[in-house]
Short mmCIF file of C-alpha atoms and ligand atoms in Angstrom, two decimals:
data_model
loop_
_atom_site.label_atom_id
_atom_site.label_comp_id
_atom_site.label_asym_id
_atom_site.label_seq_id
_atom_site.Cartn_x
_atom_site.Cartn_y
_atom_site.Cartn_z
CA MET A 8 28.19 3.90 -11.90
CA LYS A 9 28.01 4.29 -15.09
CA ILE A 10 24.30 3.18 -16.81
CA PHE A 11 23.64 2.80 -21.37
CA GLU A 12 20.22 4.05 -22.10
CA ALA A 13 21.06 3.67 -25.49
CA LEU A 14 16.85 3.63 -25.44
CA ALA A 15 16.34 6.66 -24.04
CA ASN A 16 18.36 8.71 -26.51
CA THR A 17 16.32 11.45 -26.45
CA PRO A 18 15.15 14.43 -24.41
CA ASP A 19 11.66 13.22 -24.82
CA ARG A 20 12.32 9.24 -24.41
CA ARG A 21 14.25 10.68 -21.19
CA ASP A 22 11.27 12.48 -20.39
CA ILE A 23 9.92 8.87 -19.98
CA ARG A 24 12.20 7.11 -18.66
CA ASP A 25 12.34 9.77 -15.87
CA ALA A 26 8.50 9.79 -15.09
CA ILE A 27 8.42 6.36 -15.11
CA ARG A 28 11.26 6.33 -12.50
CA SER A 29 9.78 8.45 -10.00
CA ILE A 30 6.45 6.20 -10.37
CA CYS A 31 8.82 3.57 -9.28
CA ASP A 32 10.57 4.80 -7.27
CA ARG A 33 7.42 4.50 -4.53
CA PHE A 34 7.72 1.30 -4.41
CA ASP A 35 10.36 -0.36 -2.60
CA ASP A 36 11.93 -3.60 -2.47
CA SER A 37 10.13 -4.53 0.88
CA TYR A 38 7.03 -3.45 -1.48
CA TRP A 39 7.92 -6.44 -3.97
CA ALA A 40 9.16 -8.98 -1.14
CA GLU A 41 6.35 -8.93 0.78
CA LYS A 42 4.01 -9.72 -2.27
CA ASP A 43 6.22 -11.94 -3.75
CA ARG A 44 5.63 -13.44 -0.12
CA THR A 45 2.37 -12.85 0.41
CA HIS A 46 1.38 -14.00 -3.97
CA THR A 47 -0.51 -11.02 -3.87
CA PHE A 48 -0.94 -8.30 -7.02
CA PRO A 49 1.09 -5.31 -6.76
CA PHE A 50 -2.99 -3.24 -7.45
CA GLU A 51 -1.65 0.06 -5.83
CA PHE A 52 1.39 -0.31 -8.12
CA ALA A 53 -0.88 -0.76 -11.48
CA THR A 54 -3.29 1.68 -10.11
CA ALA A 55 -0.07 4.05 -10.52
CA ILE A 56 1.25 3.55 -13.33
CA ALA A 57 -2.26 3.94 -14.78
CA GLU A 58 -3.01 6.65 -13.04
CA GLY A 59 -0.16 8.25 -14.51
CA GLY A 60 -1.59 7.92 -18.42
CA TRP A 61 0.63 5.11 -18.62
CA LEU A 62 -0.75 1.81 -19.87
CA GLY A 63 -2.23 3.57 -23.08
CA ILE A 64 0.86 5.01 -24.38
CA ALA A 65 1.19 2.55 -27.30
CA MET A 66 -2.58 3.32 -27.89
CA PRO A 67 -4.10 5.33 -30.43
CA GLU A 68 -4.67 8.52 -29.47
CA GLU A 69 -8.78 8.90 -30.86
CA TYR A 70 -9.23 6.14 -27.80
CA GLY A 71 -7.78 7.92 -25.12
CA GLY A 72 -3.93 6.70 -25.83
CA ALA A 73 -0.64 8.08 -26.55
CA GLY A 74 -0.18 6.88 -29.62
CA LEU A 75 4.04 6.82 -28.50
CA GLY A 76 5.50 3.60 -30.22
CA VAL A 77 6.96 1.16 -29.25
CA THR A 78 10.28 2.59 -28.61
CA GLU A 79 9.12 4.50 -26.45
CA ALA A 80 7.19 1.37 -24.72
CA SER A 81 10.20 -0.10 -24.85
CA ILE A 82 12.10 2.69 -22.39
CA MET A 83 8.69 2.67 -20.13
CA MET A 84 9.06 -1.36 -19.34
CA GLN A 85 13.04 -1.09 -19.32
CA GLU A 86 12.39 1.34 -16.57
CA ILE A 87 9.82 -0.71 -14.33
CA GLY A 88 12.38 -3.83 -14.98
CA ARG A 89 14.71 -2.23 -13.80
CA SER A 90 12.88 -1.39 -11.18
CA ALA A 91 12.45 -2.92 -7.46
CA GLY A 92 8.85 -4.71 -9.05
CA VAL A 93 11.73 -6.02 -12.44
CA PHE A 94 9.79 -8.83 -13.75
CA ALA A 95 6.47 -9.36 -11.98
CA ALA A 96 6.23 -5.06 -12.21
CA CYS A 97 6.70 -4.90 -15.78
CA SER A 98 4.23 -8.10 -15.80
CA ALA A 99 1.29 -6.33 -13.52
CA ILE A 100 1.01 -4.07 -16.92
CA HIS A 101 2.69 -5.71 -19.89
CA ILE A 102 -0.23 -6.73 -21.88
CA ASN A 103 -2.11 -3.63 -21.62
CA ILE A 104 0.61 -2.08 -23.13
CA PHE A 105 0.71 -3.94 -26.76
CA GLY A 106 -1.80 -6.70 -25.69
CA LEU A 107 -4.15 -6.02 -28.02
CA HIS A 108 -2.61 -4.51 -30.81
CA SER A 109 -5.02 -7.30 -32.16
CA ILE A 110 -7.70 -5.21 -31.71
CA VAL A 111 -6.49 -1.45 -32.30
CA ARG A 112 -5.77 -3.26 -35.73
CA HIS A 113 -7.92 -6.23 -36.67
CA GLY A 114 -11.09 -4.50 -34.30
CA THR A 115 -14.02 -2.44 -36.05
CA GLU A 116 -14.59 0.86 -34.78
CA ARG A 117 -16.88 0.04 -32.48
CA GLN A 118 -14.68 -3.09 -30.76
CA LYS A 119 -12.45 -0.43 -30.43
CA GLN A 120 -14.92 2.26 -28.82
CA ASP A 121 -16.71 -0.22 -26.32
CA TRP A 122 -12.75 -2.02 -25.13
CA LEU A 123 -9.84 0.11 -25.57
CA PRO A 124 -10.37 3.36 -23.21
CA ASP A 125 -11.60 0.71 -20.30
CA ILE A 126 -8.24 -1.37 -20.94
CA ILE A 127 -5.56 2.37 -20.93
CA SER A 128 -7.78 4.02 -18.20
CA GLY A 129 -6.85 0.45 -16.37
CA LYS A 130 -10.41 0.11 -15.44
CA SER A 131 -10.42 -3.60 -16.96
CA ARG A 132 -7.79 -5.98 -16.97
CA ALA A 133 -7.14 -8.36 -19.29
CA CYS A 134 -5.46 -11.72 -20.02
CA PHE A 135 -4.24 -13.02 -22.72
CA GLY A 136 -4.84 -17.09 -23.24
CA VAL A 137 -3.56 -18.97 -25.75
CA THR A 138 -0.87 -21.42 -24.58
CA GLU A 139 -2.08 -25.02 -24.21
CA PRO A 140 -1.36 -28.52 -21.49
CA ASP A 141 -0.64 -30.54 -24.78
CA ALA A 142 0.22 -27.96 -27.82
CA GLY A 143 3.17 -26.25 -26.23
CA LEU A 144 5.47 -24.10 -28.56
CA ASP A 145 3.26 -24.91 -31.59
CA THR A 146 0.44 -23.43 -30.74
CA SER A 147 -1.72 -24.21 -34.67
CA LYS A 148 -2.29 -27.83 -31.84
CA ILE A 149 -4.60 -25.86 -29.71
CA LYS A 150 -7.55 -27.89 -29.15
CA THR A 151 -9.68 -25.17 -27.04
CA ARG A 152 -12.73 -25.48 -29.28
CA ALA A 153 -15.45 -22.72 -29.59
CA VAL A 154 -18.79 -23.67 -31.75
CA ARG A 155 -21.08 -21.13 -33.30
CA ASP A 156 -24.48 -21.42 -32.19
CA GLY A 157 -25.98 -18.54 -34.27
CA ASP A 158 -24.92 -15.15 -33.36
CA HIS A 159 -22.67 -16.31 -30.35
CA TYR A 160 -19.59 -19.40 -29.63
CA VAL A 161 -19.32 -21.66 -26.76
CA VAL A 162 -16.07 -22.20 -26.03
CA ARG A 163 -15.32 -25.02 -23.75
CA GLY A 164 -10.87 -26.61 -23.15
CA GLN A 165 -8.31 -26.06 -21.37
CA LYS A 166 -5.90 -22.54 -21.01
CA ILE A 167 -2.35 -23.02 -18.91
CA TRP A 168 -0.27 -19.96 -18.28
CA THR A 169 -3.30 -18.01 -18.39
CA SER A 170 -1.38 -15.34 -16.46
CA THR A 171 -2.67 -12.15 -13.88
CA ALA A 172 -6.21 -14.61 -14.70
CA GLN A 173 -7.58 -13.79 -11.15
CA GLN A 174 -7.53 -10.38 -11.38
CA ALA A 175 -8.51 -9.92 -14.80
CA ASP A 176 -12.33 -9.22 -16.10
CA LYS A 177 -10.66 -9.86 -19.80
CA VAL A 178 -10.03 -12.43 -22.20
CA VAL A 179 -8.08 -12.61 -25.81
CA LEU A 180 -8.68 -16.13 -26.59
CA LEU A 181 -7.26 -18.36 -29.08
CA ALA A 182 -9.48 -20.99 -30.16
CA ARG A 183 -10.24 -23.61 -32.87
CA THR A 184 -13.64 -22.84 -35.04
CA THR A 185 -12.73 -24.89 -37.45
CA PRO A 186 -11.33 -28.23 -37.56
CA VAL A 187 -7.89 -29.03 -37.98
CA GLU A 188 -8.61 -31.49 -40.61
CA ASP A 189 -10.83 -29.09 -42.98
CA CYS A 190 -8.28 -26.20 -42.96
CA ALA A 191 -5.10 -25.90 -45.62
CA LYS A 192 -2.69 -25.59 -43.28
CA PRO A 193 -3.23 -26.25 -39.19
CA THR A 194 -2.90 -22.01 -38.59
CA ASP A 195 -5.78 -21.81 -39.88
CA GLY A 196 -9.03 -21.66 -38.32
CA LEU A 197 -8.48 -20.80 -35.30
CA SER A 198 -10.18 -17.57 -34.40
CA LEU A 199 -9.02 -14.88 -31.63
CA PHE A 200 -12.00 -13.34 -29.08
CA TYR A 201 -11.68 -10.59 -26.50
CA ALA A 202 -14.13 -12.15 -24.05
CA ASP A 203 -15.39 -11.80 -20.70
CA LEU A 204 -13.88 -14.19 -18.15
CA ASP A 205 -17.27 -15.83 -16.97
CA LEU A 206 -16.05 -17.47 -13.49
CA SER A 207 -20.27 -19.14 -14.29
CA THR A 208 -18.20 -21.05 -16.69
CA VAL A 209 -14.76 -20.25 -16.54
CA GLU A 210 -12.65 -22.25 -13.18
CA ILE A 211 -9.09 -21.11 -13.37
CA ARG A 212 -6.24 -23.15 -10.78
CA GLU A 213 -3.89 -21.41 -10.10
CA ILE A 214 0.45 -22.89 -10.74
CA PRO A 215 2.31 -22.73 -8.12
CA LYS A 216 5.66 -21.89 -9.38
CA MET A 217 9.61 -20.56 -9.34
CA GLY A 218 9.25 -16.93 -8.71
CA ARG A 219 7.31 -14.29 -9.98
CA HIS A 220 4.83 -14.52 -7.14
CA ALA A 221 2.79 -11.30 -7.63
CA VAL A 222 1.61 -12.09 -10.41
CA ASN A 223 -0.04 -15.15 -10.83
CA SER A 224 -0.07 -17.18 -13.66
CA ASN A 225 -3.12 -20.30 -13.44
CA GLN A 226 -4.94 -23.17 -15.64
CA VAL A 227 -8.29 -22.23 -17.14
CA PHE A 228 -10.57 -24.56 -17.95
CA TYR A 229 -13.17 -23.06 -19.91
CA ASP A 230 -16.84 -25.30 -19.49
CA GLY A 231 -19.69 -23.18 -21.76
CA LEU A 232 -18.01 -19.88 -22.28
CA VAL A 233 -20.35 -17.46 -24.23
CA ILE A 234 -19.29 -15.65 -26.37
CA PRO A 235 -21.30 -13.21 -28.44
CA ALA A 236 -20.05 -13.58 -32.03
CA SER A 237 -19.33 -9.55 -31.79
CA CYS A 238 -16.34 -10.10 -29.69
CA ARG A 239 -14.67 -12.11 -32.02
CA ILE A 240 -11.69 -10.21 -33.60
CA GLY A 241 -11.79 -9.68 -36.94
CA GLU A 242 -12.03 -12.57 -39.76
CA GLU A 243 -12.59 -16.46 -38.72
CA GLY A 244 -9.93 -19.02 -38.99
CA LYS A 245 -7.41 -16.18 -39.02
CA GLY A 246 -6.83 -15.73 -35.03
CA PHE A 247 -3.37 -17.17 -35.55
CA ARG A 248 -1.90 -14.60 -38.41
CA TYR A 249 -2.96 -11.38 -35.59
CA ILE A 250 -0.78 -12.74 -33.39
CA LEU A 251 1.72 -12.48 -35.41
CA ASP A 252 1.04 -9.31 -35.89
CA SER A 253 2.75 -8.51 -32.73
CA LEU A 254 4.91 -10.93 -32.63
CA ASN A 255 8.02 -7.87 -33.13
CA PRO A 256 6.48 -6.14 -30.81
CA GLU A 257 6.35 -8.07 -28.66
CA ARG A 258 9.80 -9.19 -28.42
CA ILE A 259 11.09 -5.68 -28.36
CA LEU A 260 8.65 -5.24 -25.38
CA ASN A 261 10.84 -8.16 -23.56
CA ALA A 262 13.58 -7.60 -24.69
CA ALA A 263 13.82 -4.43 -22.40
CA GLU A 264 12.77 -5.51 -19.53
CA ALA A 265 15.58 -8.65 -19.37
CA ILE A 266 17.64 -5.41 -19.84
CA GLY A 267 16.44 -3.19 -16.90
CA ILE A 268 16.41 -6.20 -14.62
CA GLY A 269 19.26 -7.46 -15.61
CA ARG A 270 20.46 -3.29 -14.88
CA ARG A 271 19.03 -3.46 -11.64
CA ALA A 272 20.80 -6.71 -10.56
CA LEU A 273 24.47 -5.44 -11.93
CA GLU A 274 23.61 -2.27 -9.94
CA LYS A 275 22.53 -4.15 -6.88
CA ALA A 276 26.20 -5.94 -7.53
CA VAL A 277 28.66 -3.61 -8.06
CA ALA A 278 27.24 -1.40 -5.09
CA TYR A 279 27.91 -4.86 -3.08
CA ALA A 280 30.98 -5.25 -4.38
CA GLY A 281 31.68 -1.84 -3.49
CA GLU A 282 31.25 -2.13 0.31
CA ARG A 283 32.23 -5.72 1.18
CA VAL A 284 35.21 -6.08 2.38
CA VAL A 285 36.79 -9.09 3.11
CA PHE A 286 40.61 -10.28 3.24
CA GLY A 287 41.03 -6.36 4.09
CA ARG A 288 40.07 -5.53 1.32
CA LYS A 289 36.86 -4.37 -0.88
CA ILE A 290 35.79 -7.72 -2.69
CA GLY A 291 35.38 -5.38 -5.67
CA GLN A 292 39.21 -4.58 -6.22
CA ASN A 293 39.48 -8.38 -7.55
CA GLN A 294 39.25 -9.38 -10.79
CA SER A 295 37.38 -12.15 -10.43
CA ILE A 296 34.60 -10.19 -8.93
CA GLN A 297 34.93 -7.09 -11.44
CA HIS A 298 35.39 -8.80 -14.91
CA PRO A 299 32.47 -11.37 -14.56
CA LEU A 300 30.57 -7.30 -13.80
CA ALA A 301 32.15 -5.35 -16.59
CA GLU A 302 30.88 -8.28 -18.58
CA ASN A 303 27.20 -8.32 -17.41
CA TRP A 304 27.92 -4.57 -18.64
CA SER A 305 28.86 -5.15 -22.07
CA GLU A 306 26.58 -7.95 -23.02
CA LEU A 307 23.04 -5.92 -21.45
CA TYR A 308 24.81 -2.69 -23.89
CA ALA A 309 25.43 -4.04 -26.45
CA ALA A 310 21.27 -5.57 -25.85
CA ASP A 311 19.88 -2.98 -25.75
CA LEU A 312 21.65 -1.01 -28.89
CA MET A 313 20.28 -4.28 -30.07
CA THR A 314 16.36 -4.13 -28.55
CA LEU A 315 16.96 0.30 -29.73
CA HIS A 316 17.55 -0.62 -33.19
CA ALA A 317 14.51 -2.92 -33.49
CA ALA A 318 12.63 -0.65 -31.98
CA GLU A 319 13.14 2.26 -34.29
CA LEU A 320 12.30 -0.94 -37.37
CA TYR A 321 8.87 -1.80 -36.42
CA ASP A 322 8.07 2.04 -35.98
CA ALA A 323 9.21 2.70 -39.21
CA GLY A 324 7.19 -0.35 -39.97
CA GLU A 325 10.15 -0.98 -41.38
CA PRO A 326 10.30 -5.12 -41.67
CA CYS A 327 12.43 -6.33 -38.04
CA GLY A 328 11.99 -10.49 -37.35
CA ALA A 329 14.75 -11.01 -37.48
CA GLN A 330 16.23 -7.70 -35.27
CA ALA A 331 13.40 -8.11 -32.60
CA ASN A 332 13.99 -11.70 -32.21
CA ALA A 333 17.78 -11.12 -31.43
CA ALA A 334 16.54 -8.37 -29.09
CA LYS A 335 15.32 -10.52 -27.03
CA TYR A 336 17.44 -14.15 -26.99
CA LEU A 337 20.13 -11.76 -26.57
CA ALA A 338 19.10 -9.34 -23.76
CA ALA A 339 17.12 -12.82 -21.32
CA ASP A 340 20.38 -14.15 -22.11
CA ALA A 341 22.99 -10.67 -20.53
CA GLY A 342 19.54 -9.82 -17.76
CA PHE A 343 20.07 -13.97 -17.19
CA LYS A 344 24.33 -13.77 -16.27
CA ALA A 345 23.73 -10.38 -14.93
CA CYS A 346 21.06 -11.67 -12.34
CA ASP A 347 23.03 -14.99 -12.25
CA ARG A 348 26.55 -12.89 -11.07
CA ALA A 349 24.59 -10.84 -8.74
CA ILE A 350 24.13 -13.50 -6.15
CA ARG A 351 27.29 -14.60 -7.12
CA THR A 352 28.19 -10.98 -6.25
CA HIS A 353 26.70 -11.54 -2.55
CA GLY A 354 28.53 -14.36 -1.45
CA GLY A 355 25.96 -16.46 1.54
CA MET A 356 23.93 -13.31 1.44
CA GLY A 357 23.21 -13.74 -1.98
CA TYR A 358 20.82 -16.58 -0.71
CA ALA A 359 19.24 -14.22 0.75
CA ALA A 360 15.71 -12.99 0.86
CA GLU A 361 17.17 -10.01 2.34
CA TYR A 362 18.81 -9.08 0.11
CA HIS A 363 16.37 -9.30 -3.23
CA VAL A 364 18.75 -10.49 -5.44
CA GLU A 365 17.23 -14.33 -5.50
CA ARG A 366 13.91 -12.70 -6.66
CA TYR A 367 15.14 -11.01 -9.07
CA PHE A 368 16.70 -14.14 -10.37
CA ARG A 369 13.93 -16.59 -10.11
CA GLU A 370 11.77 -13.77 -12.58
CA MET A 371 15.05 -13.32 -14.95
CA MET A 372 14.43 -17.25 -15.74
CA ALA A 373 11.05 -17.25 -16.58
CA ILE A 374 11.84 -14.63 -19.39
CA GLN A 375 14.08 -17.12 -21.20
CA LEU A 376 11.30 -19.08 -20.89
CA ALA A 377 8.33 -17.53 -22.02
CA PRO A 378 6.56 -16.02 -24.26
CA VAL A 379 8.96 -17.73 -26.51
CA SER A 380 11.80 -19.75 -26.15
CA ARG A 381 15.27 -19.61 -26.92
CA GLU A 382 16.00 -22.52 -29.00
CA MET A 383 12.77 -21.23 -30.79
CA ILE A 384 14.21 -17.84 -31.05
CA LEU A 385 17.13 -20.24 -32.90
CA CYS A 386 15.04 -21.95 -34.92
CA HIS A 387 13.89 -18.89 -36.67
CA ILE A 388 16.87 -16.82 -37.33
CA ALA A 389 18.59 -20.18 -38.59
CA GLU A 390 16.02 -20.82 -41.29
CA ARG A 391 15.03 -17.08 -42.04
CA GLU A 392 17.89 -15.00 -41.46
CA LEU A 393 20.81 -18.14 -42.97
CA GLY A 394 18.20 -20.00 -45.11
CA LEU A 395 18.96 -23.14 -43.55
CA PRO A 396 15.70 -25.58 -43.12
CA LYS A 397 12.85 -25.81 -41.77
CA SER A 398 13.54 -28.05 -37.93
CA TYR A 399 10.17 -27.79 -36.09
C1 FAD B 430 5.76 -17.14 -16.08
C2 FAD B 430 5.31 -17.66 -17.04
C3 FAD B 430 3.63 -16.48 -18.16
C4 FAD B 430 3.66 -16.87 -18.13
N1 FAD B 430 2.54 -16.62 -19.12
C5 FAD B 430 1.13 -16.79 -20.09
C6 FAD B 430 0.11 -16.12 -20.82
O1 FAD B 430 -0.20 -14.95 -19.50
N2 FAD B 430 -0.29 -16.99 -21.58
C7 FAD B 430 -0.14 -17.94 -22.13
O2 FAD B 430 -1.23 -18.04 -23.25
N3 FAD B 430 1.47 -18.82 -22.27
C8 FAD B 430 1.64 -17.55 -21.48
N4 FAD B 430 2.83 -18.33 -20.64
C9 FAD B 430 3.82 -19.85 -21.58
C10 FAD B 430 4.76 -19.84 -22.74
O3 FAD B 430 4.02 -18.82 -23.58
C11 FAD B 430 5.21 -20.55 -23.67
O4 FAD B 430 4.87 -22.20 -21.57
C12 FAD B 430 5.55 -20.90 -24.24
O5 FAD B 430 5.39 -20.74 -24.07
C13 FAD B 430 6.45 -22.77 -24.07
O6 FAD B 430 5.64 -23.02 -24.09
P1 FAD B 430 6.07 -25.19 -23.38
O7 FAD B 430 6.33 -24.30 -22.23
O8 FAD B 430 4.91 -25.46 -23.40
O9 FAD B 430 6.95 -25.38 -23.85
P2 FAD B 430 7.21 -26.65 -24.95
O10 FAD B 430 6.14 -26.28 -25.94
O11 FAD B 430 6.84 -27.81 -24.38
O12 FAD B 430 8.64 -27.01 -25.00
C14 FAD B 430 9.74 -27.38 -23.93
C15 FAD B 430 11.04 -26.81 -24.36
O13 FAD B 430 11.34 -27.87 -25.90
C16 FAD B 430 11.82 -26.49 -26.35
N5 FAD B 430 11.49 -26.93 -28.32
C17 FAD B 430 10.32 -27.94 -28.21
N6 FAD B 430 10.10 -27.79 -29.90
C18 FAD B 430 11.27 -27.77 -30.01
C19 FAD B 430 11.77 -27.67 -31.40
N7 FAD B 430 11.84 -28.50 -32.22
N8 FAD B 430 13.34 -27.38 -31.98
C20 FAD B 430 13.85 -27.35 -30.29
N9 FAD B 430 13.67 -27.30 -29.32
C21 FAD B 430 12.15 -27.34 -29.24
C22 FAD B 430 11.61 -25.57 -26.49
O14 FAD B 430 11.95 -24.03 -26.98
C23 FAD B 430 11.69 -26.07 -24.40
O15 FAD B 430 12.94 -25.73 -23.95
C24 FAD B 430 3.84 -18.28 -19.77
C25 FAD B 430 4.97 -18.92 -18.40
C26 FAD B 430 5.83 -18.59 -18.08
C27 FAD B 430 6.47 -19.77 -17.49
#
């Protein structure tokens, strides 16, 4: 099958792809199926990526990173998405890649020296605590409170969907420090922290879910977590703005992951279509099998080009909100359709765990829902690019 790789469009970028591919190839479908079946975190894979020095791909060199851009990080995440680990593999390390961007941009020198090297080496694991049950996509409505008491804050509240909380020793936590009624805007008064996940005041409960079982998502209850004021990132009350800073690279990386997963599903479907014989001929000889796969290829390629465009704009310091959102939208849809079609191409065997495409499908679904939904992306583009009234 002819592959497209818009992102890996220079020799240096192809070197990154090849190096990541050789690590990923050590962890095959049976490794990931077992992790999924037993709900076990893929430590071996995460360690292999860390030992290769890849967690710091987009982190500043002075703290041990490679200082490369979101384009290079996207190549890496697309390749990990294309591996047998699909979204679970991406999620096991995703936060290390750009999740601490707010510290890079707004942290003090001391904070960067204290925190970034451990994340880059893989010694420390962080999770991301933003979503709350009663706020949903309207982040300004979060209720978790961080109340200042001398030189520290005390946190009480509940987060939901915090992924990898069971392995993390740190949390990037968004909490309200000023009651919303005392703020000029609802998005004011939120502060961002990088805190120890102290299990004496934090309770973690896994959420049973559809897929990506190798990487847990959790309800997290904060009941008096003490955070030193020195662990607040940037100014008090500006946490929402700091989160917004990293939204575009986050969208671009999600897009790259979705394209990778879609490519893997497509490759499996093409292989099966080329070997399965029914009615005396290969099923891939039938146009009704071929055309949807050709459609998947076209859509994934287009999404890859959009992702490359968004990534290069971001790395050049240009505005890229619309492109990053459109890339995420197109890639998540293209990846989802490719996973769906991979199951159909396999017929009944697509539903069997043995062929793995049902696992890819279950994992791919999450990228359409999170961290931002299709609907909210379209709302954003309608408002910002088309000039239509804000609808939310
Ligand atoms: C596998 C997985 C991992 C996750 N990991 C993390 C994590 O590590 N940390 C974290 O903080 N969060 C995490 N999340 C949470 C994720 O970011 C949220 O689920 C997502 O932001 C959507 O929020 P919600 O589920 O509350 O949906 P809701 O806000 O309840 O929305 C429900 C539906 O209504 C639609 N909708 C709502 N309002 C509007 C509107 N005005 N116009 C049009 N449509 C609208 C939405 O698009 C969506 O389809 C994870 C989620 C999943 C599924």
